[in-house]
Amino acid sequence: MTILYFAWLRERIGEPRETVQTGASTVADLVEELRAKDDRYALAFSDLAAVRVALDQELSDFDAPLAGVREVAFFPPMTGG
């Protein structure tokens, strides 16, 4: 699975993307796996209220299942203008 990081998430983690093997069944499970990986991830995902997620380019929730998902993107909330 490919994981994409945007804006300050990319800056905190230090990578724009990575490919991971995961046993996570939901986005929340994936976030927990990532947090345990390294302090950079723990910092980036310390406030999930400030993070949005898209699965295969469709906005989703953290309780969404990952079965069949090829791409997960994490980014801050966007504002209109």
Backbone as ProteinMPNN parsed JSONL, in Angstrom:
{"seq_chain_A": "MTILYFAWLRERIGEPRETVQTGASTVADLVEELRAKDDRYALAFSDLAAVRVALDQELSDFDAPLAGVREVAFFPPMTGG", "coords_chain_A": {"N_chain_A": [[0.85, -1.164, 0.0], [0.498, 2.229, -0.76], [1.41, 5.147, 0.937], [0.675, 8.51, 1.234], [1.861, 11.707, 2.196], [1.004, 14.997, 3.061], [1.665, 18.553, 3.147], [2.225, 19.874, 6.404], [2.349, 17.387, 7.595], [3.964, 15.87, 5.89], [6.32, 17.329, 6.241], [6.902, 16.87, 8.997], [7.208, 14.085, 9.062], [9.099, 13.696, 7.127], [9.093, 12.565, 4.649], [7.526, 12.351, 1.443], [6.056, 10.221, 0.538], [5.509, 6.689, 0.999], [5.9, 3.142, 0.772], [4.187, 0.573, 2.305], [3.863, -2.508, 4.112], [1.134, -3.828, 5.692], [-0.811, -4.995, 8.459], [-3.039, -3.826, 9.253], [-6.515, -3.275, 9.761], [-8.206, -1.127, 9.609], [-8.165, 2.449, 8.945], [-7.545, 3.782, 11.332], [-6.19, 1.757, 12.719], [-3.949, 1.544, 11.074], [-2.798, 4.067, 11.477], [-2.058, 3.769, 14.155], [-0.083, 1.779, 13.893], [1.794, 3.238, 12.408], [2.394, 5.333, 14.2], [3.763, 3.896, 16.165], [6.065, 3.293, 14.886], [8.054, 5.303, 14.827], [9.285, 8.317, 16.367], [8.825, 10.568, 14.796], [6.502, 9.976, 13.362], [4.74, 9.626, 15.463], [4.595, 12.246, 16.412], [3.549, 13.548, 14.121], [1.019, 12.382, 13.941], [-0.198, 13.073, 16.301], [-2.412, 14.642, 16.884], [-5.275, 13.826, 15.782], [-7.558, 15.191, 15.104], [-6.726, 17.208, 13.533], [-6.109, 16.113, 11.143], [-6.85, 14.792, 7.963], [-8.098, 12.146, 5.871], [-7.751, 10.276, 2.855], [-8.861, 7.592, 0.904], [-7.746, 5.817, -1.773], [-8.083, 8.184, -3.247], [-10.503, 9.232, -2.36], [-12.312, 11.025, 0.037], [-12.375, 9.98, 3.421], [-13.051, 8.238, 6.555], [-11.492, 7.662, 9.766], [-12.27, 5.224, 10.748], [-12.689, 3.658, 8.593], [-12.523, 0.717, 6.548], [-9.553, -0.967, 5.335], [-9.364, -2.914, 3.432], [-8.541, -3.916, 0.22], [-7.676, -1.374, -0.467], [-5.428, 0.723, -2.178], [-4.064, 3.125, -1.98], [-3.364, 5.465, 0.529], [-3.908, 8.654, 1.721], [-2.759, 11.264, 3.735], [-3.553, 14.399, 5.131], [-3.756, 17.901, 6.09], [-6.777, 19.618, 7.21], [-8.578, 21.385, 4.685], [-9.106, 24.73, 3.609], [-11.583, 26.823, 2.165], [-11.746, 29.337, -0.418]], "CA_chain_A": [[0.0, 0.0, 0.0], [1.234, 3.49, -0.806], [0.922, 6.189, 1.84], [1.099, 9.854, 0.849], [1.785, 12.71, 3.26], [0.97, 16.346, 2.497], [1.821, 19.749, 3.987], [3.051, 19.735, 7.612], [2.561, 15.956, 7.87], [5.16, 15.518, 5.114], [7.467, 17.967, 6.887], [7.204, 16.195, 10.259], [7.655, 12.716, 8.811], [10.317, 13.797, 6.333], [8.905, 11.821, 3.398], [6.253, 12.649, 0.795], [5.34, 8.966, 0.299], [6.21, 5.45, 1.301], [5.156, 1.915, 0.536], [4.222, -0.219, 3.535], [3.102, -3.739, 4.28], [0.42, -3.623, 6.942], [-1.865, -5.917, 8.858], [-4.12, -2.983, 9.769], [-7.811, -3.494, 9.115], [-8.832, 0.185, 9.426], [-7.237, 3.576, 8.912], [-7.099, 4.017, 12.709], [-5.172, 0.74, 13.006], [-2.753, 1.936, 10.327], [-2.202, 5.206, 12.187], [-1.39, 3.228, 15.353], [1.149, 1.133, 13.425], [2.736, 4.288, 12.026], [2.829, 6.011, 15.429], [4.711, 3.029, 16.877], [7.255, 3.16, 14.051], [9.101, 6.311, 15.02], [8.802, 9.545, 17.012], [8.338, 11.51, 13.775], [5.116, 9.606, 13.075], [3.972, 9.907, 16.672], [4.357, 13.688, 16.407], [2.675, 13.904, 12.999], [-0.337, 11.89, 14.187], [-0.524, 13.312, 17.71], [-3.733, 15.277, 16.968], [-6.013, 13.372, 14.601], [-8.584, 16.179, 14.738], [-6.103, 18.101, 12.564], [-5.683, 15.29, 10.009], [-7.882, 14.194, 7.119], [-7.589, 10.974, 5.152], [-8.428, 9.854, 1.63], [-8.538, 6.236, 0.47], [-7.845, 5.78, -3.233], [-8.472, 9.531, -3.679], [-11.838, 9.607, -1.889], [-12.31, 11.357, 1.456], [-12.841, 8.866, 4.23], [-12.954, 8.378, 7.999], [-10.464, 6.828, 10.376], [-12.791, 3.886, 11.025], [-12.914, 2.996, 7.308], [-11.708, -0.48, 6.327], [-8.471, -0.841, 4.36], [-9.388, -4.037, 2.493], [-8.55, -3.532, -1.189], [-7.186, -0.001, -0.672], [-4.064, 0.78, -2.708], [-3.409, 4.385, -1.626], [-3.888, 6.225, 1.668], [-3.311, 9.991, 1.759], [-3.014, 12.035, 4.951], [-3.351, 15.823, 4.875], [-4.513, 18.76, 7.006], [-8.049, 20.119, 6.668], [-8.401, 22.455, 3.709], [-10.065, 25.827, 3.709], [-11.993, 27.372, 0.86], [-11.371, 30.728, -0.541]], "C_chain_A": [[0.901, 1.234, 0.0], [0.574, 4.472, 0.156], [1.528, 7.513, 1.396], [0.9, 10.801, 2.025], [1.868, 14.09, 2.625], [1.167, 17.402, 3.583], [2.675, 19.456, 5.218], [3.227, 18.275, 8.019], [3.821, 15.474, 7.143], [6.413, 16.094, 5.777], [7.863, 17.248, 8.171], [7.753, 14.794, 10.051], [8.932, 12.704, 7.989], [10.261, 13.043, 5.014], [7.578, 12.227, 2.769], [5.392, 11.402, 0.581], [6.186, 7.801, 0.761], [5.295, 4.282, 0.962], [5.306, 1.052, 1.774], [3.453, -1.526, 3.353], [2.419, -3.589, 5.634], [-0.589, -4.73, 7.191], [-3.075, -5.162, 9.375], [-5.416, -3.248, 9.017], [-8.563, -2.185, 8.875], [-7.759, 1.264, 9.345], [-6.693, 3.841, 10.314], [-6.024, 3.007, 13.113], [-3.862, 1.071, 12.306], [-2.037, 3.083, 11.026], [-1.472, 4.715, 13.439], [-0.093, 2.524, 14.979], [2.206, 2.183, 13.091], [3.269, 5.021, 13.252], [3.906, 5.212, 16.158], [6.048, 2.911, 16.142], [8.4, 4.065, 14.478], [8.481, 7.549, 15.669], [8.258, 10.556, 16.01], [6.867, 11.247, 13.462], [4.224, 9.908, 14.275], [3.635, 11.395, 16.751], [3.364, 14.078, 15.309], [1.225, 13.512, 13.261], [-0.78, 12.098, 15.635], [-1.91, 13.939, 17.894], [-4.54, 14.925, 15.722], [-7.149, 14.302, 14.209], [-8.054, 17.136, 13.667], [-5.643, 17.359, 11.31], [-6.912, 14.759, 9.275], [-7.251, 13.037, 6.366], [-8.426, 10.732, 3.901], [-7.93, 8.454, 1.286], [-8.791, 6.146, -1.026], [-8.504, 7.045, -3.774], [-9.919, 9.899, -3.364], [-11.783, 9.875, -0.396], [-12.944, 10.233, 2.264], [-12.716, 9.208, 5.705], [-11.9, 7.423, 8.535], [-10.967, 5.431, 10.72], [-13.06, 3.099, 9.736], [-12.007, 1.778, 7.156], [-10.666, -0.257, 5.227], [-8.464, -1.965, 3.323], [-9.494, -3.531, 1.055], [-8.022, -2.142, -1.483], [-5.739, -0.054, -1.152], [-3.311, 2.023, -2.247], [-4.136, 5.056, -0.469], [-3.158, 7.562, 1.672], [-3.74, 10.695, 3.039], [-2.678, 13.49, 4.683], [-4.129, 16.625, 5.905], [-5.834, 19.18, 6.382], [-7.765, 21.277, 5.71], [-9.463, 23.521, 3.935], [-10.391, 26.326, 2.312], [-11.595, 28.826, 0.742], [-11.547, 31.298, -1.886]], "O_chain_A": [[1.93, 1.27, 0.675], [-0.649, 4.612, 0.187], [2.739, 7.623, 1.207], [-0.09, 10.716, 2.752], [2.703, 14.328, 1.753], [0.88, 17.181, 4.759], [3.741, 18.853, 5.095], [4.181, 17.958, 8.729], [4.642, 14.758, 7.717], [7.442, 15.422, 5.861], [9.052, 17.038, 8.41], [8.653, 14.359, 10.77], [9.757, 11.803, 8.135], [11.279, 12.901, 4.337], [6.598, 12.428, 3.486], [4.171, 11.492, 0.458], [7.405, 7.903, 0.896], [4.076, 4.427, 0.88], [6.421, 0.822, 2.245], [2.525, -1.622, 2.551], [3.074, -3.254, 6.621], [-1.142, -5.317, 6.261], [-4.026, -5.764, 9.874], [-5.419, -3.422, 7.799], [-9.459, -2.133, 8.032], [-6.59, 1.016, 9.641], [-5.5, 4.1, 10.47], [-5.054, 3.369, 13.778], [-2.786, 0.899, 12.88], [-0.813, 3.073, 11.153], [-0.382, 5.197, 13.747], [0.904, 2.663, 15.688], [3.374, 2.032, 13.45], [4.465, 5.3, 13.335], [4.849, 5.785, 16.704], [7.043, 2.477, 16.721], [9.561, 3.657, 14.492], [7.282, 7.792, 15.528], [7.342, 11.315, 16.325], [6.081, 12.183, 13.315], [3.099, 10.384, 14.123], [2.518, 11.762, 17.114], [2.442, 14.857, 15.553], [0.305, 14.222, 12.853], [-1.643, 11.374, 16.133], [-2.518, 13.782, 18.953], [-4.494, 15.644, 14.724], [-7.657, 14.213, 13.091], [-8.832, 17.796, 12.977], [-4.881, 17.899, 10.508], [-7.887, 14.334, 9.895], [-6.03, 12.953, 6.238], [-9.637, 10.952, 3.888], [-6.736, 8.168, 1.366], [-9.909, 6.37, -1.492], [-9.371, 6.985, -4.647], [-10.498, 10.769, -4.014], [-11.268, 9.053, 0.363], [-13.922, 9.618, 1.84], [-12.328, 10.319, 6.067], [-11.472, 6.497, 7.846], [-10.158, 4.535, 10.961], [-13.601, 1.994, 9.787], [-10.854, 1.803, 7.585], [-10.873, 0.539, 4.311], [-7.627, -1.956, 2.42], [-10.427, -2.804, 0.715], [-7.926, -1.763, -2.65], [-4.922, -0.788, -0.597], [-2.085, 2.006, -2.131], [-5.359, 5.198, -0.482], [-1.928, 7.6, 1.632], [-4.921, 10.723, 3.386], [-1.647, 13.794, 4.083], [-5.055, 16.106, 6.528], [-5.998, 19.109, 5.164], [-6.826, 22.047, 5.909], [-10.569, 23.237, 4.394], [-9.568, 26.255, 1.4], [-11.159, 29.45, 1.709], [-11.257, 32.476, -2.1]]}, "name": "protein", "num_of_chains": 1, "seq": "MTILYFAWLRERIGEPRETVQTGASTVADLVEELRAKDDRYALAFSDLAAVRVALDQELSDFDAPLAGVREVAFFPPMTGG"}
